[in-house]
Short mmCIF file of C-alpha atoms in Angstrom, two decimals:
data_model
loop_
_atom_site.label_atom_id
_atom_site.label_comp_id
_atom_site.label_asym_id
_atom_site.label_seq_id
_atom_site.Cartn_x
_atom_site.Cartn_y
_atom_site.Cartn_z
CA MET T 1 -6.99 -15.01 161.39
CA PHE T 2 -10.69 -15.72 160.77
CA TYR T 3 -13.35 -13.56 162.56
CA ALA T 4 -17.02 -14.55 162.83
CA ASP T 5 -19.98 -14.77 165.25
CA TRP T 6 -19.01 -18.06 166.83
CA THR T 7 -19.98 -19.03 170.41
CA LYS T 8 -17.69 -20.45 173.00
CA HIS T 9 -19.57 -23.84 172.45
CA ASP T 10 -18.65 -23.67 168.76
CA PHE T 11 -14.96 -23.51 169.67
CA ILE T 12 -15.09 -26.37 172.11
CA GLU T 13 -16.84 -28.42 169.54
CA ALA T 14 -14.19 -27.78 166.95
CA LEU T 15 -11.18 -28.68 169.15
CA PRO T 16 -9.76 -32.21 169.30
CA LYS T 17 -11.89 -34.83 171.24
CA GLY T 18 -10.56 -37.38 173.71
CA GLY T 19 -7.39 -35.51 174.54
CA VAL T 20 -5.61 -34.22 177.55
CA VAL T 21 -6.90 -30.70 178.34
CA ALA T 22 -6.29 -27.96 180.99
CA GLU T 23 -8.62 -25.22 182.11
CA ILE T 24 -6.93 -22.29 183.65
CA GLY T 25 -9.55 -20.36 185.68
CA VAL T 26 -12.39 -22.58 186.73
CA ALA T 27 -14.63 -20.52 189.03
CA LYS T 28 -17.94 -22.51 189.37
CA GLY T 29 -17.01 -25.16 186.82
CA ASP T 30 -19.49 -24.22 184.13
CA ILE T 31 -17.07 -24.28 181.23
CA SER T 32 -15.45 -27.32 182.86
CA GLN T 33 -18.86 -29.06 182.46
CA ASP T 34 -19.07 -28.11 178.83
CA ILE T 35 -15.55 -29.32 178.14
CA LEU T 36 -16.34 -32.72 179.63
CA ALA T 37 -19.76 -33.12 177.88
CA ILE T 38 -18.57 -31.79 174.36
CA ALA T 39 -14.87 -32.48 174.08
CA ARG T 40 -14.93 -35.67 176.17
CA PRO T 41 -11.27 -35.45 177.21
CA ARG T 42 -9.60 -38.48 178.65
CA LYS T 43 -7.99 -36.15 181.12
CA LEU T 44 -9.07 -32.67 182.33
CA HIS T 45 -6.87 -30.70 184.68
CA LEU T 46 -8.67 -27.89 186.38
CA ILE T 47 -6.46 -25.11 187.70
CA ASP T 48 -7.66 -22.32 190.03
CA PRO T 49 -6.44 -21.03 193.28
CA TRP T 50 -9.97 -20.26 194.47
CA ARG T 51 -8.88 -17.35 196.59
CA HIS T 52 -9.35 -13.63 196.40
CA GLN T 53 -6.50 -11.78 194.67
CA PRO T 54 -5.60 -8.83 197.00
CA VAL T 55 -4.50 -6.40 194.28
CA ASP T 56 -6.18 -3.21 193.11
CA ASP T 57 -6.49 -4.22 189.50
CA GLY T 58 -7.50 -7.74 190.27
CA GLY T 59 -10.26 -6.39 192.54
CA LEU T 60 -12.03 -4.78 189.54
CA ASP T 61 -12.63 -8.23 187.91
CA PRO T 62 -16.13 -9.30 189.12
CA ASN T 63 -15.03 -12.94 189.17
CA ASN T 64 -12.33 -12.01 191.85
CA VAL T 65 -14.89 -12.60 194.64
CA ALA T 66 -14.24 -12.75 198.41
CA ASP T 67 -12.49 -15.70 200.05
CA ALA T 68 -15.66 -17.12 201.64
CA GLU T 69 -17.31 -17.41 198.21
CA GLN T 70 -14.07 -18.72 196.66
CA GLU T 71 -14.00 -21.47 199.24
CA GLN T 72 -17.73 -22.31 198.47
CA ARG T 73 -16.94 -22.35 194.76
CA TYR T 74 -14.07 -24.78 195.36
CA ARG T 75 -16.26 -27.14 197.43
CA ASP T 76 -19.00 -26.99 194.83
CA VAL T 77 -16.55 -27.90 192.03
CA LEU T 78 -15.41 -31.01 194.08
CA ALA T 79 -18.97 -32.03 194.58
CA ARG T 80 -19.95 -31.27 190.98
CA PHE T 81 -17.21 -33.41 189.55
CA ALA T 82 -16.95 -36.03 192.22
CA GLY T 83 -17.60 -38.84 189.76
CA PRO T 84 -15.00 -37.92 187.15
CA ILE T 85 -12.54 -37.08 189.93
CA ALA T 86 -12.94 -40.57 191.36
CA ALA T 87 -12.64 -42.08 187.89
CA GLY T 88 -9.40 -40.18 187.32
CA THR T 89 -10.86 -38.19 184.31
CA VAL T 90 -10.71 -34.93 186.16
CA GLU T 91 -7.81 -33.75 188.46
CA VAL T 92 -8.30 -30.44 190.51
CA HIS T 93 -5.30 -28.22 191.19
CA ARG T 94 -6.00 -25.61 193.81
CA ALA T 95 -3.09 -23.30 193.05
CA THR T 96 -2.08 -20.55 190.64
CA SER T 97 -1.39 -21.56 187.15
CA GLN T 98 2.15 -20.33 187.49
CA ALA T 99 2.61 -22.48 190.60
CA VAL T 100 1.65 -25.73 188.99
CA ALA T 101 3.03 -25.20 185.50
CA GLY T 102 6.37 -26.85 186.34
CA GLY T 103 4.60 -30.01 187.36
CA PHE T 104 3.45 -30.79 183.93
CA PRO T 105 5.97 -32.35 181.42
CA ASP T 106 6.44 -30.55 178.07
CA GLY T 107 4.02 -31.72 175.37
CA THR T 108 1.31 -32.84 177.93
CA PHE T 109 -1.71 -31.11 176.51
CA ASP T 110 -3.77 -31.23 173.36
CA TRP T 111 -5.32 -27.86 174.11
CA ILE T 112 -5.58 -25.45 177.01
CA PHE T 113 -8.44 -22.99 177.89
CA VAL T 114 -7.01 -19.81 179.29
CA ASP T 115 -9.61 -17.90 181.42
CA GLY T 116 -7.87 -17.15 184.74
CA SER T 117 -6.73 -13.67 185.94
CA HIS T 118 -7.37 -11.16 183.08
CA LEU T 119 -4.42 -8.83 184.18
CA TYR T 120 -1.90 -8.41 181.37
CA GLU T 121 1.07 -9.94 183.21
CA HIS T 122 -0.88 -12.96 184.37
CA VAL T 123 -2.33 -13.65 180.82
CA LEU T 124 1.17 -13.32 179.24
CA ALA T 125 2.62 -15.57 181.94
CA ASP T 126 -0.08 -18.20 181.28
CA LEU T 127 0.57 -18.23 177.59
CA SER T 128 4.27 -18.22 177.92
CA LEU T 129 4.56 -20.80 180.69
CA TYR T 130 2.05 -23.27 179.15
CA ALA T 131 3.02 -22.97 175.45
CA PRO T 132 5.81 -25.60 176.07
CA LYS T 133 3.31 -27.84 177.78
CA LEU T 134 1.25 -28.21 174.66
CA ARG T 135 1.90 -30.90 172.01
CA PRO T 136 3.54 -29.63 168.74
CA ASP T 137 0.05 -29.40 167.16
CA GLY T 138 -1.52 -28.07 170.37
CA LEU T 139 -3.91 -25.12 170.59
CA PHE T 140 -4.83 -22.44 173.03
CA LEU T 141 -8.48 -21.55 173.50
CA GLY T 142 -9.02 -18.34 175.37
CA ASP T 143 -11.66 -15.92 176.40
CA ASP T 144 -12.20 -12.13 176.95
CA HIS T 145 -9.97 -10.91 174.16
CA VAL T 146 -11.97 -7.59 174.35
CA ASN T 147 -10.69 -4.03 174.91
CA ALA T 148 -14.03 -2.18 175.03
CA ASP T 149 -14.45 0.65 177.65
CA LEU T 150 -15.95 -1.80 180.18
CA HIS T 151 -12.94 -4.10 180.04
CA LYS T 152 -10.48 -1.19 180.03
CA ARG T 153 -12.16 -0.04 183.29
CA MET T 154 -11.56 -3.55 184.87
CA ARG T 155 -7.93 -3.36 183.74
CA PHE T 156 -8.25 -6.40 181.48
CA GLY T 157 -5.11 -6.92 179.48
CA VAL T 158 -5.95 -10.00 177.35
CA VAL T 159 -5.62 -8.25 174.08
CA GLU T 160 -2.25 -6.76 174.79
CA ALA T 161 -0.91 -10.04 176.32
CA VAL T 162 -2.07 -12.09 173.28
CA ARG T 163 -0.48 -9.51 171.01
CA ASP T 164 2.91 -9.54 172.86
CA PHE T 165 2.95 -13.35 173.12
CA LEU T 166 2.40 -13.75 169.52
CA ARG T 167 5.06 -11.10 168.66
CA ALA T 168 7.61 -12.86 170.79
CA SER T 169 6.78 -16.36 169.61
CA ARG T 170 6.10 -18.44 166.38
CA TRP T 171 2.48 -18.85 167.34
CA HIS T 172 -0.38 -17.89 165.10
CA PHE T 173 -3.78 -16.10 165.75
CA SER T 174 -6.19 -18.41 164.11
CA ALA T 175 -9.79 -17.30 165.17
CA LEU T 176 -11.58 -14.58 167.00
CA ALA T 177 -15.31 -14.49 167.95
CA ARG T 178 -17.36 -11.38 168.47
CA PHE T 179 -17.43 -11.74 172.27
CA GLY T 180 -13.65 -12.21 172.52
CA VAL T 181 -13.18 -16.05 172.33
CA PHE T 182 -9.98 -16.83 170.52
CA VAL T 183 -7.78 -19.67 169.23
CA LEU T 184 -4.03 -19.63 168.92
CA ALA T 185 -2.15 -22.30 167.04
CA ARG T 186 1.56 -23.27 167.35
CA ASP T 187 1.41 -24.90 163.74
CA PRO T 188 -1.42 -23.65 161.40
CA HIS T 189 -0.62 -26.49 159.10
CA ALA T 190 -0.98 -29.16 161.79
CA PRO T 191 -3.96 -31.54 160.98
CA ALA T 192 -5.62 -30.74 164.40
CA HIS T 193 -5.63 -27.04 163.55
CA LYS T 194 -6.95 -27.63 160.02
CA ALA T 195 -9.67 -29.78 161.31
CA ALA T 196 -10.65 -27.29 163.96
CA MET T 197 -10.86 -24.41 161.38
CA VAL T 198 -12.85 -26.39 158.90
CA GLU T 199 -15.35 -27.22 161.67
CA LEU T 200 -15.44 -23.64 162.81
CA LEU T 201 -16.07 -22.13 159.37
CA SER T 202 -18.76 -24.78 158.63
CA ARG T 203 -20.76 -23.37 161.55
CA VAL T 204 -21.21 -19.88 160.12
CA ASP T 205 -22.57 -18.37 156.87
CA ASP T 206 -20.29 -15.38 156.91
CA PHE T 207 -16.71 -14.84 158.16
CA VAL T 208 -13.86 -12.33 157.63
CA GLU T 209 -10.32 -13.24 156.93
CA ILE T 210 -7.85 -10.78 158.51
CA ARG T 211 -4.38 -10.83 157.12
CA ASP T 212 -1.61 -9.99 159.50
CA PRO T 213 -3.83 -9.18 162.54
CA LEU T 214 -0.78 -8.10 164.62
CA ALA T 215 -0.23 -5.23 162.24
CA ARG T 216 -3.70 -3.87 162.86
CA ASP T 217 -4.98 -1.88 165.83
CA LEU T 218 -7.84 -4.18 166.93
CA GLN T 219 -10.43 -2.19 168.90
CA SER T 220 -13.61 -3.59 170.30
CA VAL T 221 -16.67 -1.54 170.74
CA GLY T 222 -19.11 -2.33 173.43
CA GLY T 223 -22.77 -1.29 174.20
CA THR T 224 -25.99 -2.17 175.88
CA LEU T 225 -29.13 -2.84 173.82
CA PRO T 226 -32.53 -1.54 175.00
CA ASN T 227 -33.32 -5.04 176.52
CA GLY T 228 -30.16 -4.80 178.69
CA LYS T 229 -28.06 -7.21 176.66
CA LYS T 230 -24.50 -6.29 176.29
CA VAL T 231 -22.88 -6.52 172.92
CA PHE T 232 -19.28 -6.29 171.70
CA TYR T 233 -17.93 -6.26 168.12
CA TRP T 234 -14.53 -5.41 166.60
CA SER T 235 -13.31 -2.71 164.28
CA PHE T 236 -10.15 -3.32 162.27
#
């Protein structure tokens, strides 16, 4: 695994262009817009129930807003991507990721961005259910792989879910950024993965290679700078 000060845009820039992509967890569609503009997929599936999740832990996630705002977000996404939807480039699925997983044939996607519910069981289900839906050289892109105190208070379980998914599968942890963006690869020797890593490593002056990351206790440390900016970094 390589660790460096990448941005989410760096990761999207590095992933295959012109493919079939899914985004799990859409919210207002900001990342959807970046995927369309940067990765230029021939098909982008947007998956989100756009409804409040009435569970104690889920209520701690600031993105788990009330149903009225969820409805407005859904309508705004339909309006925002009206052109690509009409052209068939974007397809919107208003449902949980688990509910629609069975509708996609195995090997459908070139890569999938996982950023829905951050609860452990939901992240693990997304990775497990959608791994077969990726091509043999497919990649997972994810977010919020952070276990700083703030994220623990919100009951985020991304770190533990990724760890347990990797331990139970033959997937590999390829890259991790300072703010918790990550890439997982089914086959680290696949051309698509090699090209992505070359592109990522060319974007930074310094990086760290971490051998056997699952054998380490990855702990992120968070803090707030005097200007109010929140920062997170990892200790290994």
